[in-house]
Tab-separated table of C-alpha atoms in Angstrom:
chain	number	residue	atom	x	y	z
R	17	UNK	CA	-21.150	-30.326	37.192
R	18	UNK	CA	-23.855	-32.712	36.618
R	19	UNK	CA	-25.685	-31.009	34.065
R	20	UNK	CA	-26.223	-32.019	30.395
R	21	UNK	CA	-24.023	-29.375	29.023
R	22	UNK	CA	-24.938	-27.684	24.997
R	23	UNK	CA	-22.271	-25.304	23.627
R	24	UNK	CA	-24.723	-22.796	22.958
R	25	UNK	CA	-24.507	-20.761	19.452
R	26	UNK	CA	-22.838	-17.351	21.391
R	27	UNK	CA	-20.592	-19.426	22.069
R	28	UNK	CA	-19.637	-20.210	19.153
R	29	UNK	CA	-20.021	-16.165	17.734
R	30	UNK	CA	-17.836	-14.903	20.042
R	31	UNK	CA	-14.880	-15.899	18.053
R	32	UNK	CA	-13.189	-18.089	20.984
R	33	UNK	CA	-12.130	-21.342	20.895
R	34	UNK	CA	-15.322	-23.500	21.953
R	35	UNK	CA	-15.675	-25.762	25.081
R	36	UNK	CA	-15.234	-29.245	24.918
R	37	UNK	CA	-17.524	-31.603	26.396
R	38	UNK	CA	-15.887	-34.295	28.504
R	39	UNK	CA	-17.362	-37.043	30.474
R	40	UNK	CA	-16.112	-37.221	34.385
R	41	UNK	CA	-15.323	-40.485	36.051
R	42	UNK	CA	-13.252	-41.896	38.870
R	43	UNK	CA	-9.317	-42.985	37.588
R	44	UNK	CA	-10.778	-46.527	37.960
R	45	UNK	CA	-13.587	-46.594	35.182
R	46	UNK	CA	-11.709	-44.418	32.942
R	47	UNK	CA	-9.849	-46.841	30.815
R	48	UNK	CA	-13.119	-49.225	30.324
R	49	UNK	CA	-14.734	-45.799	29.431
R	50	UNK	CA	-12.225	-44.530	26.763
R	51	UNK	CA	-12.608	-47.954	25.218
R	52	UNK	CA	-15.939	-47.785	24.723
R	53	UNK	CA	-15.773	-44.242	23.584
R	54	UNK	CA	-13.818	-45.268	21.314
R	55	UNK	CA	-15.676	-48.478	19.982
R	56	UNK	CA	-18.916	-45.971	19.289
R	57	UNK	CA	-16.259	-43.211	18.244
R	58	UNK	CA	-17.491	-40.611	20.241
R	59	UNK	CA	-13.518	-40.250	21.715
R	60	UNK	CA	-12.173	-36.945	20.767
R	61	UNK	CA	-8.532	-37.870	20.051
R	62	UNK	CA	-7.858	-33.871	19.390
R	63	UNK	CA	-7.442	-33.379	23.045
R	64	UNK	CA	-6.255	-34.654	26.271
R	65	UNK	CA	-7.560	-36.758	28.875
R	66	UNK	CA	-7.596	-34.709	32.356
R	67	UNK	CA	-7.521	-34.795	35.280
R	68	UNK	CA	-9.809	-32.363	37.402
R	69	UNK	CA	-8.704	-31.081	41.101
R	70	UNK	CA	-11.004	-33.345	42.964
R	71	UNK	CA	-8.957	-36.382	41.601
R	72	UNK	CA	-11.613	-37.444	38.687
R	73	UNK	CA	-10.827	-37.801	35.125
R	74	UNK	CA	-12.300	-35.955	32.290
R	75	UNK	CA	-12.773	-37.924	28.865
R	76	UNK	CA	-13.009	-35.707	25.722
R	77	UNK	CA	-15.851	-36.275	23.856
R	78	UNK	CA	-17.238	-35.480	20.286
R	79	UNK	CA	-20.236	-33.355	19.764
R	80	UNK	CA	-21.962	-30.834	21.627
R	81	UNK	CA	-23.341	-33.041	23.964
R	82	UNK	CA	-23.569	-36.856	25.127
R	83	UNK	CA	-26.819	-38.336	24.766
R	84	UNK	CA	-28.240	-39.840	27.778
R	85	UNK	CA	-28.298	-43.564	26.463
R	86	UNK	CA	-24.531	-43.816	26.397
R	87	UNK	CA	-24.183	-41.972	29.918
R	88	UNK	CA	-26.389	-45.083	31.481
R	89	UNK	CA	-24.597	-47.627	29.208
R	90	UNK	CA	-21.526	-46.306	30.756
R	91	UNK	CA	-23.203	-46.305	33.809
R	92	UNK	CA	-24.667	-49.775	33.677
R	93	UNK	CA	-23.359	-52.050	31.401
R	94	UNK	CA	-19.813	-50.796	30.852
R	95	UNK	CA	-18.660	-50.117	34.503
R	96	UNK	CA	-21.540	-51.265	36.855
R	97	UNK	CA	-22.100	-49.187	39.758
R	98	UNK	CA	-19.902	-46.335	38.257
R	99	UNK	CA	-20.545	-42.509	38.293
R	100	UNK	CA	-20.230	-40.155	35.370
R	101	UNK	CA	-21.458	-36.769	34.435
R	102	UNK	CA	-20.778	-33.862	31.910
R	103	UNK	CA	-18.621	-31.156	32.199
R	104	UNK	CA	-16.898	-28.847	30.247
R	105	UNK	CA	-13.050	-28.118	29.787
R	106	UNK	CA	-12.553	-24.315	28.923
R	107	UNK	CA	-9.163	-24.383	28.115
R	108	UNK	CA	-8.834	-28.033	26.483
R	109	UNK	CA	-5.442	-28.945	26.310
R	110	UNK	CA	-4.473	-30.428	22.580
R	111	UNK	CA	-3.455	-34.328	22.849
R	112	UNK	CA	0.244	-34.779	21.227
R	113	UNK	CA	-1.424	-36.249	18.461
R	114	UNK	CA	-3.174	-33.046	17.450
R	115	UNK	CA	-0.041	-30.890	17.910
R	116	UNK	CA	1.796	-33.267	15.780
R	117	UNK	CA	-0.584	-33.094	13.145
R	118	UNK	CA	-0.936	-31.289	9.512
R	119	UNK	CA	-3.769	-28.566	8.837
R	120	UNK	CA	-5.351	-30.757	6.641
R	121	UNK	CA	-5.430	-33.335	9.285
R	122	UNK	CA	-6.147	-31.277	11.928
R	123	UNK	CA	-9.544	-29.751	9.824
R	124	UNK	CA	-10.212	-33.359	9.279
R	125	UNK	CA	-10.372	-33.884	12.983
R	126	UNK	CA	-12.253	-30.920	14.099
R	127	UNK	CA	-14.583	-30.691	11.045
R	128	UNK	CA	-15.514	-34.735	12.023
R	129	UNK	CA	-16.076	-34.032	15.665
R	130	UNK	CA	-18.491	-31.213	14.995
R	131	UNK	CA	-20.297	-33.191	12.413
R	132	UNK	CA	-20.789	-35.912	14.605
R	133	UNK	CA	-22.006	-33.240	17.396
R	134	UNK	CA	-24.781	-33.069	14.682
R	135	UNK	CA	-25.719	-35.970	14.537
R	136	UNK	CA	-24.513	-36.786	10.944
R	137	UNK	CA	-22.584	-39.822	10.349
R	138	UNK	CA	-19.019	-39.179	9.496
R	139	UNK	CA	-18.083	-41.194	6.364
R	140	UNK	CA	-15.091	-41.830	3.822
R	141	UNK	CA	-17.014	-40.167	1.286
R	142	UNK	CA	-17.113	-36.597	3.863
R	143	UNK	CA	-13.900	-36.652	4.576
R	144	UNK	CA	-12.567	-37.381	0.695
R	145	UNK	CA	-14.212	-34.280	0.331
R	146	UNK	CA	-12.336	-32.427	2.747
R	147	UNK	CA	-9.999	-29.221	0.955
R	148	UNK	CA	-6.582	-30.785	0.909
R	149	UNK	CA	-4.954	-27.433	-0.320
R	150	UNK	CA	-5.922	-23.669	-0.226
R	151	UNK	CA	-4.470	-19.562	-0.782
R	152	UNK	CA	-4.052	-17.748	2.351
R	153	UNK	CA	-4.606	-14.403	1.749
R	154	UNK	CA	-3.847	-12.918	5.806
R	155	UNK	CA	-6.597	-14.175	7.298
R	156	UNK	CA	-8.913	-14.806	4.423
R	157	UNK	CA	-8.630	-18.841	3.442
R	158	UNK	CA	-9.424	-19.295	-0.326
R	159	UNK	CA	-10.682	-22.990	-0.896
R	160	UNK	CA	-10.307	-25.002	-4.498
R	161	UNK	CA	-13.399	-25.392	-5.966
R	162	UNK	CA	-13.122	-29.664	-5.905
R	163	UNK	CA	-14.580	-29.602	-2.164
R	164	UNK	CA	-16.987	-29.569	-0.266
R	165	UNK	CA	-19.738	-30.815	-2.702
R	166	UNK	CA	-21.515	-33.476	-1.274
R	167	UNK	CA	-25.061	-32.668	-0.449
R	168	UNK	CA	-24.558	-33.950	3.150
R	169	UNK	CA	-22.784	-30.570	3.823
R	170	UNK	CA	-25.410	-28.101	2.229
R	171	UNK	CA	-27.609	-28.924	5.653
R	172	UNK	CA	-25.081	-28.383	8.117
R	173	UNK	CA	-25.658	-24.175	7.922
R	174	UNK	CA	-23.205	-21.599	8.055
R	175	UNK	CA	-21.212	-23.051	11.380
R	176	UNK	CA	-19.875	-25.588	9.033
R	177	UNK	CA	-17.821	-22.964	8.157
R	178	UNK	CA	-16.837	-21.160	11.605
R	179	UNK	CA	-15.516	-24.819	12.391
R	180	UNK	CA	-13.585	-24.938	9.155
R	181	UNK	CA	-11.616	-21.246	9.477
R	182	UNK	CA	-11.554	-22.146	13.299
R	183	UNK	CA	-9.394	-25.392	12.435
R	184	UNK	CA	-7.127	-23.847	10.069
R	185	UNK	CA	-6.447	-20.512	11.811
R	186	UNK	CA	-8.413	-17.660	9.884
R	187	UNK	CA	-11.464	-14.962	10.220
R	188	UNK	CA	-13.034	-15.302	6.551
R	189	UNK	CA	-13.521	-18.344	3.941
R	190	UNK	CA	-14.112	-18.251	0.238
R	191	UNK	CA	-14.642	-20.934	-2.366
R	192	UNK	CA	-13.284	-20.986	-5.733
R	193	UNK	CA	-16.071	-21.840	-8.622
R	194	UNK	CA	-14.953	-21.865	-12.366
R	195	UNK	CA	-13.596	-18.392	-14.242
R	196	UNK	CA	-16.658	-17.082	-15.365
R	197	UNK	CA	-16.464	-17.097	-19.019
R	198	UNK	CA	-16.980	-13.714	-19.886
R	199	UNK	CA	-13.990	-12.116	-21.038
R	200	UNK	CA	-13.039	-10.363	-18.111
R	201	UNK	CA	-11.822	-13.443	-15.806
R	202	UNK	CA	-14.234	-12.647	-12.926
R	203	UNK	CA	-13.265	-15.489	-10.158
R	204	UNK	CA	-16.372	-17.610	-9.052
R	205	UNK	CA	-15.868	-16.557	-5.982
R	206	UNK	CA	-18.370	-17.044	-3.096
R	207	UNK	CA	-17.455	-15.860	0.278
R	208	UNK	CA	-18.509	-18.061	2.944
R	209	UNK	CA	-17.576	-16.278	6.266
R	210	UNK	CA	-16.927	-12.951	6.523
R	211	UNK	CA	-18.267	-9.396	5.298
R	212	UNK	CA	-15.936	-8.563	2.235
R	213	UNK	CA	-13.347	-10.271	0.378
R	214	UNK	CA	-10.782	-7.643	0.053
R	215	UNK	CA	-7.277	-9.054	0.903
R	216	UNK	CA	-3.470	-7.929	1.250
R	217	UNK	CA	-0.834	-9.697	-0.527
R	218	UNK	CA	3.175	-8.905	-1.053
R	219	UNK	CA	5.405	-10.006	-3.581
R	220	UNK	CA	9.180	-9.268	-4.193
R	221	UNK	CA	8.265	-6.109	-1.997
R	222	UNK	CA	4.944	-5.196	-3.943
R	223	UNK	CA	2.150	-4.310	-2.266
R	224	UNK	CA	-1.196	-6.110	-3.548
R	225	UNK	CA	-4.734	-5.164	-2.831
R	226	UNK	CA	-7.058	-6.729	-4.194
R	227	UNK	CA	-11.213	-8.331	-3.883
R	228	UNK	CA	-10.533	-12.057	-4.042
R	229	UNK	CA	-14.575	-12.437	-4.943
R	230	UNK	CA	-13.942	-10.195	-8.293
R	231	UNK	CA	-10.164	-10.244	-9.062
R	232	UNK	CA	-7.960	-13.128	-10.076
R	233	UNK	CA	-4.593	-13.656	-8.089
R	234	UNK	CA	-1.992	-16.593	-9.061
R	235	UNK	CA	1.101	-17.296	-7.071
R	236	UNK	CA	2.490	-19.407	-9.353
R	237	UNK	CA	3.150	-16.368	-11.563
R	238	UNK	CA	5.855	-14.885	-9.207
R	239	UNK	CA	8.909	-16.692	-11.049
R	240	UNK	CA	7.836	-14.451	-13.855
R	241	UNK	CA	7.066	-11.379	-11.637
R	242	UNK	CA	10.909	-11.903	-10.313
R	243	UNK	CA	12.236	-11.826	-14.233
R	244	UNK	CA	10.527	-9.026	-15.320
R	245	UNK	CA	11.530	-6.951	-12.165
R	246	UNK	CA	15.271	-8.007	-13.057
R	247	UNK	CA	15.153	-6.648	-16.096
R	248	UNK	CA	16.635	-2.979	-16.980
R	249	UNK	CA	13.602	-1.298	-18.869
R	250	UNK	CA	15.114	2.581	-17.873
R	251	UNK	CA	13.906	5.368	-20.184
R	252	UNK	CA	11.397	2.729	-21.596
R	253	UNK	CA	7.606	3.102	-22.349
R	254	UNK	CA	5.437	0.006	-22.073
R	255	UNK	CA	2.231	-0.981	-22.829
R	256	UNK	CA	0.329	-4.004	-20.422
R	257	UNK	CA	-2.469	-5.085	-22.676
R	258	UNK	CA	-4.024	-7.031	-19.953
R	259	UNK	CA	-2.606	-5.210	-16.625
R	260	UNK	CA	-5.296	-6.815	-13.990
R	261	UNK	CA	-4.335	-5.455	-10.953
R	262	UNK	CA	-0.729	-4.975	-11.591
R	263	UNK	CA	0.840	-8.299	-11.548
R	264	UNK	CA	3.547	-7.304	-14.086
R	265	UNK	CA	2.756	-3.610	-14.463
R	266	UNK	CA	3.959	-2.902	-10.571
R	267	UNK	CA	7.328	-4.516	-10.967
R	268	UNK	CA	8.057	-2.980	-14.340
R	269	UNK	CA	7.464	0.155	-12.903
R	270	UNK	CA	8.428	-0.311	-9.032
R	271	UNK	CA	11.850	-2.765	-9.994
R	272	UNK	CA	12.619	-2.432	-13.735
R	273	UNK	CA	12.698	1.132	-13.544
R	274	UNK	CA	10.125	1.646	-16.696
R	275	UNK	CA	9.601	4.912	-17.516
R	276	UNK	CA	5.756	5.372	-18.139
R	277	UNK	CA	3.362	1.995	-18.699
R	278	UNK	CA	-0.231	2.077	-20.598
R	279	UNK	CA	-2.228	-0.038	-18.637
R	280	UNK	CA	-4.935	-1.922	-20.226
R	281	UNK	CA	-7.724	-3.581	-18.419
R	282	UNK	CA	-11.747	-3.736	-18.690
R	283	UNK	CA	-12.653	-5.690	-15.642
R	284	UNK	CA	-14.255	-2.784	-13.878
R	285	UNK	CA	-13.284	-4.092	-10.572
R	286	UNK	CA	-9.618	-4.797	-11.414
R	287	UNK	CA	-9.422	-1.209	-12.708
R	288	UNK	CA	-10.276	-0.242	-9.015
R	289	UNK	CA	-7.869	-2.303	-7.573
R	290	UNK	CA	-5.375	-1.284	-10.169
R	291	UNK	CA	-5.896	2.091	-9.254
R	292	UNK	CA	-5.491	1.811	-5.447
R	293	UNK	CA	-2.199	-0.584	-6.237
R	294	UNK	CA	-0.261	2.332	-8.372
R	295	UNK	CA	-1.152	4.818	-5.293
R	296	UNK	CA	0.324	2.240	-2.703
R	297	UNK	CA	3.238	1.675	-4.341
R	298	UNK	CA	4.147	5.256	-5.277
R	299	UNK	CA	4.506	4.753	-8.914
R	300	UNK	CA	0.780	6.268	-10.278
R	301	UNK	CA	2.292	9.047	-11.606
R	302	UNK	CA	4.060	6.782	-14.624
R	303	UNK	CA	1.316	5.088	-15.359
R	304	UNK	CA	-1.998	5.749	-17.841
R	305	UNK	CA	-4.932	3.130	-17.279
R	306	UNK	CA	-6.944	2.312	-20.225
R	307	UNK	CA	-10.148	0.882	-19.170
R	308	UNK	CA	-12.248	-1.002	-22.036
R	309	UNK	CA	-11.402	-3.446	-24.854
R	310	UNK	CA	-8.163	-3.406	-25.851
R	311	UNK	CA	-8.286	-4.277	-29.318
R	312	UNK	CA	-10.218	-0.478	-29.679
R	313	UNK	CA	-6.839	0.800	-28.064
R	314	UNK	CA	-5.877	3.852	-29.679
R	315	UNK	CA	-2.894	4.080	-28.987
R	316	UNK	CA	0.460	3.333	-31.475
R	317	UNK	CA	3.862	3.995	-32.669
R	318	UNK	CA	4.648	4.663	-28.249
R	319	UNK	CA	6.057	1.497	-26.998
R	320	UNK	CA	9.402	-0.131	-26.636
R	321	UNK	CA	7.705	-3.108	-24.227
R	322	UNK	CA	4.564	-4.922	-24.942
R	323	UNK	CA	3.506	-7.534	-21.809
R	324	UNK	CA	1.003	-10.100	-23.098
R	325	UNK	CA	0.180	-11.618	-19.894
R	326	UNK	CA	-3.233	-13.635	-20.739
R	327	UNK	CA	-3.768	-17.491	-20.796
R	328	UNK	CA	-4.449	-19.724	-22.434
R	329	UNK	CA	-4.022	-17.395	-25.293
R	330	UNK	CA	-3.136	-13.781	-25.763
R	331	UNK	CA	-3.374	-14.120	-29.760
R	332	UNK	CA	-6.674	-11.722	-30.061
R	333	UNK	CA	-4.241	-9.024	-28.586
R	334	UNK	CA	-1.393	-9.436	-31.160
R	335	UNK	CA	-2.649	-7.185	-33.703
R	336	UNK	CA	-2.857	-4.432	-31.201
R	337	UNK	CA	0.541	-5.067	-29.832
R	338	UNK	CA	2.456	-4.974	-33.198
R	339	UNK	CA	0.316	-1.556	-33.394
R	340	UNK	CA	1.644	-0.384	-30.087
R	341	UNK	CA	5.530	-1.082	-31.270
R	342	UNK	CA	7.241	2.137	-31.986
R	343	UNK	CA	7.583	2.199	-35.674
R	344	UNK	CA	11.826	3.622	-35.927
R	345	UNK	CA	13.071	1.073	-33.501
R	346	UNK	CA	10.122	-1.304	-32.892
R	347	UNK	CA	10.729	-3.202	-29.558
R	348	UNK	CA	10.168	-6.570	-27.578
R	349	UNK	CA	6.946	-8.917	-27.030
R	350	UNK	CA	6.639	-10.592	-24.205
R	351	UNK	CA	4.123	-13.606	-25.350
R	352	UNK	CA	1.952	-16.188	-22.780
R	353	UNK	CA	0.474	-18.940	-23.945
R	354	UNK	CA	-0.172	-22.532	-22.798
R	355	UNK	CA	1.423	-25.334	-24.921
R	356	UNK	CA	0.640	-28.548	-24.814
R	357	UNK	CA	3.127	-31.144	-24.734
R	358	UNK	CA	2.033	-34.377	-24.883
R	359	UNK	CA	4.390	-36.878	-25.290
R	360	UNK	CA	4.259	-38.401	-28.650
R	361	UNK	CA	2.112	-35.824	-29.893
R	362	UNK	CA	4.078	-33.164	-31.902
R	363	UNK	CA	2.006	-29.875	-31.627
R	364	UNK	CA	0.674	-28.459	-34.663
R	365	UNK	CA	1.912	-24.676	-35.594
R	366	UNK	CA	-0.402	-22.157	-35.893
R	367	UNK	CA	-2.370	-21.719	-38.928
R	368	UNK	CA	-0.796	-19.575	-41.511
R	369	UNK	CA	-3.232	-18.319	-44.524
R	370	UNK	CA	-1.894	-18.732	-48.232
R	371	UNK	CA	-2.305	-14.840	-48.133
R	372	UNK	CA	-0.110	-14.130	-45.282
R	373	UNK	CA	2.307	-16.538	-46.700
R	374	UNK	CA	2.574	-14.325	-49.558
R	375	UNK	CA	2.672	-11.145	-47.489
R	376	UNK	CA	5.634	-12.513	-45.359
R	377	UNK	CA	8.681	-11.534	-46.758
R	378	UNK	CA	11.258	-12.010	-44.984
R	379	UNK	CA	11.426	-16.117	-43.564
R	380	UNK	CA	12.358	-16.594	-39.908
R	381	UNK	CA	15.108	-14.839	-38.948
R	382	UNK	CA	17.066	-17.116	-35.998
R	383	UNK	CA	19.182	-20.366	-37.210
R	384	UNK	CA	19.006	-22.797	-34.788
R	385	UNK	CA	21.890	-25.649	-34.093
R	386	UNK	CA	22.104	-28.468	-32.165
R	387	UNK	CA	24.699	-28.929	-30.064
R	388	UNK	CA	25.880	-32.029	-28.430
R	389	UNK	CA	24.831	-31.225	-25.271
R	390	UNK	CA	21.406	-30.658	-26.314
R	391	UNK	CA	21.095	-26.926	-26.082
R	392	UNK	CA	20.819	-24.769	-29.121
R	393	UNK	CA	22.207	-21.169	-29.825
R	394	UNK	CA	20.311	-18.178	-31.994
R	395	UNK	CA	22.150	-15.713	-34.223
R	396	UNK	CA	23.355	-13.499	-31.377
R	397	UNK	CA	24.765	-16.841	-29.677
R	398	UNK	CA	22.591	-16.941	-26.647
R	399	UNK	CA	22.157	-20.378	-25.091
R	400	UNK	CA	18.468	-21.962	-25.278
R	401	UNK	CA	18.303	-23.767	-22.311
R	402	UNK	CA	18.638	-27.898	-22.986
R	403	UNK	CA	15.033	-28.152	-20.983
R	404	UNK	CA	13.099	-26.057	-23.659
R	405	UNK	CA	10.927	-28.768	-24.750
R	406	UNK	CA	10.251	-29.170	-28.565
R	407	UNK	CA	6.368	-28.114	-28.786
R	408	UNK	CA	7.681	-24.750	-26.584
R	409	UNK	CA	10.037	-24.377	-29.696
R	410	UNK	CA	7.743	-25.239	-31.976
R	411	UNK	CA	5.022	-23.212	-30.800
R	412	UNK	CA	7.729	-19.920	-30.267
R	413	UNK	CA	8.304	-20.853	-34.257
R	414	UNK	CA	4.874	-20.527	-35.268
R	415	UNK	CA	3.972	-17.682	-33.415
R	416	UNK	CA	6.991	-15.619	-34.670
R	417	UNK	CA	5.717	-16.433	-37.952
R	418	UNK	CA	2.293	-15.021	-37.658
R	419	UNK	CA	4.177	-11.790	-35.320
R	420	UNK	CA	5.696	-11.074	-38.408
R	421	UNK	CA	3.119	-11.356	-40.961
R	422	UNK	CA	1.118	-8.846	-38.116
R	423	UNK	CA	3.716	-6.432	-38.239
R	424	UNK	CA	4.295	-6.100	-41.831
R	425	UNK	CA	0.369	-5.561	-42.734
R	426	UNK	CA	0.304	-2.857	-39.179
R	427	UNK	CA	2.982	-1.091	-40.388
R	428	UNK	CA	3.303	-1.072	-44.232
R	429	UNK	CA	6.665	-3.048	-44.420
R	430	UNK	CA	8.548	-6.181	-43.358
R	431	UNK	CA	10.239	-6.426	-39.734
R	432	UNK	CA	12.594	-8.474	-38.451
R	433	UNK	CA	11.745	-11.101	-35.603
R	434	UNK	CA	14.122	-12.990	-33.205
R	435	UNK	CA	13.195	-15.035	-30.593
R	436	UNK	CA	15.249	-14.149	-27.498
R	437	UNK	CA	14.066	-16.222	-24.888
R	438	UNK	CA	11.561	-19.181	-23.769
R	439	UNK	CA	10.928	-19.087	-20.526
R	440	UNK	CA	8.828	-21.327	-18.458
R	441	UNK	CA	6.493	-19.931	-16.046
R	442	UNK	CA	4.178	-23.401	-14.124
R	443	UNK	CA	2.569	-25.665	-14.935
R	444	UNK	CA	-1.479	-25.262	-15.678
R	445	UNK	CA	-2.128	-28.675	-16.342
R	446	UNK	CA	-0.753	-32.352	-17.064
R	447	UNK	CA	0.952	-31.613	-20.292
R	448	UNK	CA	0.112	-28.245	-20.465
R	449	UNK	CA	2.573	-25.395	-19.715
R	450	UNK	CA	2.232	-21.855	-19.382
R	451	UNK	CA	5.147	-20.151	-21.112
R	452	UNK	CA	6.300	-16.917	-21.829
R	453	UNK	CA	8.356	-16.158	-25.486
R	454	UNK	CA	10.136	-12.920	-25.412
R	455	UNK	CA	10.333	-11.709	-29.247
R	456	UNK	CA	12.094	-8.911	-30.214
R	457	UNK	CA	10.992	-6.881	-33.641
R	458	UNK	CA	12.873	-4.532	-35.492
R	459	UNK	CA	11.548	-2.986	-39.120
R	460	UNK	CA	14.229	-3.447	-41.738
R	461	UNK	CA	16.487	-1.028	-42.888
């Protein structure tokens, strides 16, 4: 029991929870010992003093080991004529102050500990650096891209990151970089621990599959996934211009009850994903995946739906989805887009060229009134909810402008556009909100 003990690296592999070093002293020394533990903060406050069945006491320690200086300053200085020696506890109780704890603050205490074991000074700089939210994807952890970036961490090799999944109850890490900027929204993605990145998520009874490394997954989209899913799309044929792996063009098809849906996607590795999702989910039989650009979509006059489900902007797909729009009844546009909203700051509409101004026939089509209690009804006397802000509004305006002008030089002849709804979906930024306008259009008599 004497030894100097190291948690060796197999330990450490074998996927159990490590060891933890504790130094052994008679009931007598142990409170001058935990004090000065705790003055050179080498206490581990994660788990529970002991005591061991010969009547000694075992002190949890930080680290790996405990250097020999502080077992003869024990020895010595802080308890004259005391014993102490190492031993580990392989089943380490957790002290009431670790069970009480948060993940974040229970990473923080683990991830210190180990650093310390290495010999690396813990700081307030480390430990504002520390992940203070995540996506758990089963029992892959997906970390924002705001942490770990000091260059203290780059040294500490790829245990760092055992200790991290170990603390917070998972098998693989990734990191989140920046979306690559290259059309497709590839996620910087780099996986940290683990073999592959391919994960399992449900929503609203949709199975998911997807490669967190090459596929972007928001859950703050599912207040929109739940709308669409309400809605009664039977007999209908829609077109997702951006499908992705599915977010909207599963519950159209597994909820709404859509008939058939073109998908449209040209991230190669969504398309896979896509794929395996419409098998899953028992609906690939309605659905036709168009993988490429999808302004060279040749498709038109086929759909009663169009989803526009790209931010910050969908607008280089609007041509192609007033294209898509069948040309006897025309149909609905569902819209994203992030607004800004800054208060004091009205936002400007979209540009509108002198030409298009003279193509557009037929002005806006909706009236709006206020009402005293601050909502505002269309034509068909639907309610606009009071918490529509004014740049949504404004922005819903503008864009139903330029719909139109699309639709009369796609189709030969002016359309009618109402805007039927404004719905919120999160929000991507301070003052900026990700909205979705659903816009009905109808050719004219």
């Amino acid at each position: 029991m004497g030894e100097n003990v190291v948690v060796s690296n197999m330990e450490r592999e074998t996927g159990k929870p490590v060891a933890v070093v504790a130094v052994v002293t008679e009931p007598r020394f142990t409170q001058r010992y935990r004090e000065y533990l705790e003055r050179q903060k080498l206490f581990d406050t994660q788990h529970r003093v002991e005591k061991m069945p010969d009547g000694w006491v075992a002190l949890p320690v930080l680290g790996e080991t405990l250097p020999e200086q502080h077992l003869q300053e024990l020895r010595n200085r802080v308890a004259p004529g005391s014993a102490c020696m190492l031993t580990r506890l392989p089943d380490p109780v957790p002290s009431k102050r670790a069970q009480g704890c948060s993940p974040a603050q229970k990473l923080c205490l683990e991830v210190s500990r180990w650093v310390e074991g290495r010999g690396v000074k813990w700081s307030a700089e480390l430990e504002a650096d520390l992940p203070r939210s995540w996506q758990r994807h089963g029992n892959l952890l997906l970390l924002s891209e705001d942490c770990f970036q000091a260059n203290q961490w780059k040294n500490l090799g790829p245990e760092l990151w055992e200790t991290v999944a170990s603390a917070l109850g998972v098998q693989r890490l990734a990191k989140r970089g920046r979306v690559s900027p290259d059309g497709t929204r590839t996620p910087a993605v780099t996986l940290l621990l683990g073999d592959h990145g391919w994960v399992e998520h449900v929503d609203n009874g949709i199975l998911y599959k997807f490669d967190v490394t090459q596929c972007m997954f928001s859950f703050g989209n599912i207040t929109e996934k739940l709308r669409v899913a309400s809605l009664s799309c039977a007999g209908e044929v829609l077109v997702d211009l951006y499908a992705g792996i599915g977010y909207f063009t599963l519950p159209f098809l597994v909820h709404a009850g859509a008939a058939f849906v073109h998908a449209c996607e040209w991230n190669p590795h969504a398309v896979v994903a896509l794929r395996n999702n419409l098998e899953i989910n028992g609906v690939a039989d309605r659905c036709q995946i168009h993988f490429g650009d999808n302004r060279k979509l040749k498709l038109s006059n086929i759909a009663d739906r169009v989803i526009l489900g790209l931010i910050p902007s969908s607008e280089e797909g609007w041509p192609i989805a007033c294209q898509v729009l069948r040309q006897d009844a025309g149909g609905i546009l569902h819209i994203h887009q992030n607004v800004e909203s800054f208060p004091g700051k009205n936002l400007q509409p979209l540009e509108v060229s002198k030409t298009e101004k003279e193509h557009w026939l037929y002005p806006q089509q909706i009236t709006t009134n206020q009402w005293k209690n601050g909502a505002t009804r269309d034509t068909r006397g639907k309610m606009l909810s009071p918490a529509t802000k004014r740049e949504w509004q404004r922005w819903a305006e503008s864009a139903e402008t330029r719909i139109a002008t699309l639709l009369q030089q796609v189709h030969g002849k002016p359309w009618k556009t109402q805007i039927l709804h404004i719905q919120p979906v999160k929000s991507y930024a301070p003052h900026v909100d990700h909205i979705v306008l659903d816009l009905e259009c109808c050719p004219c008599p």
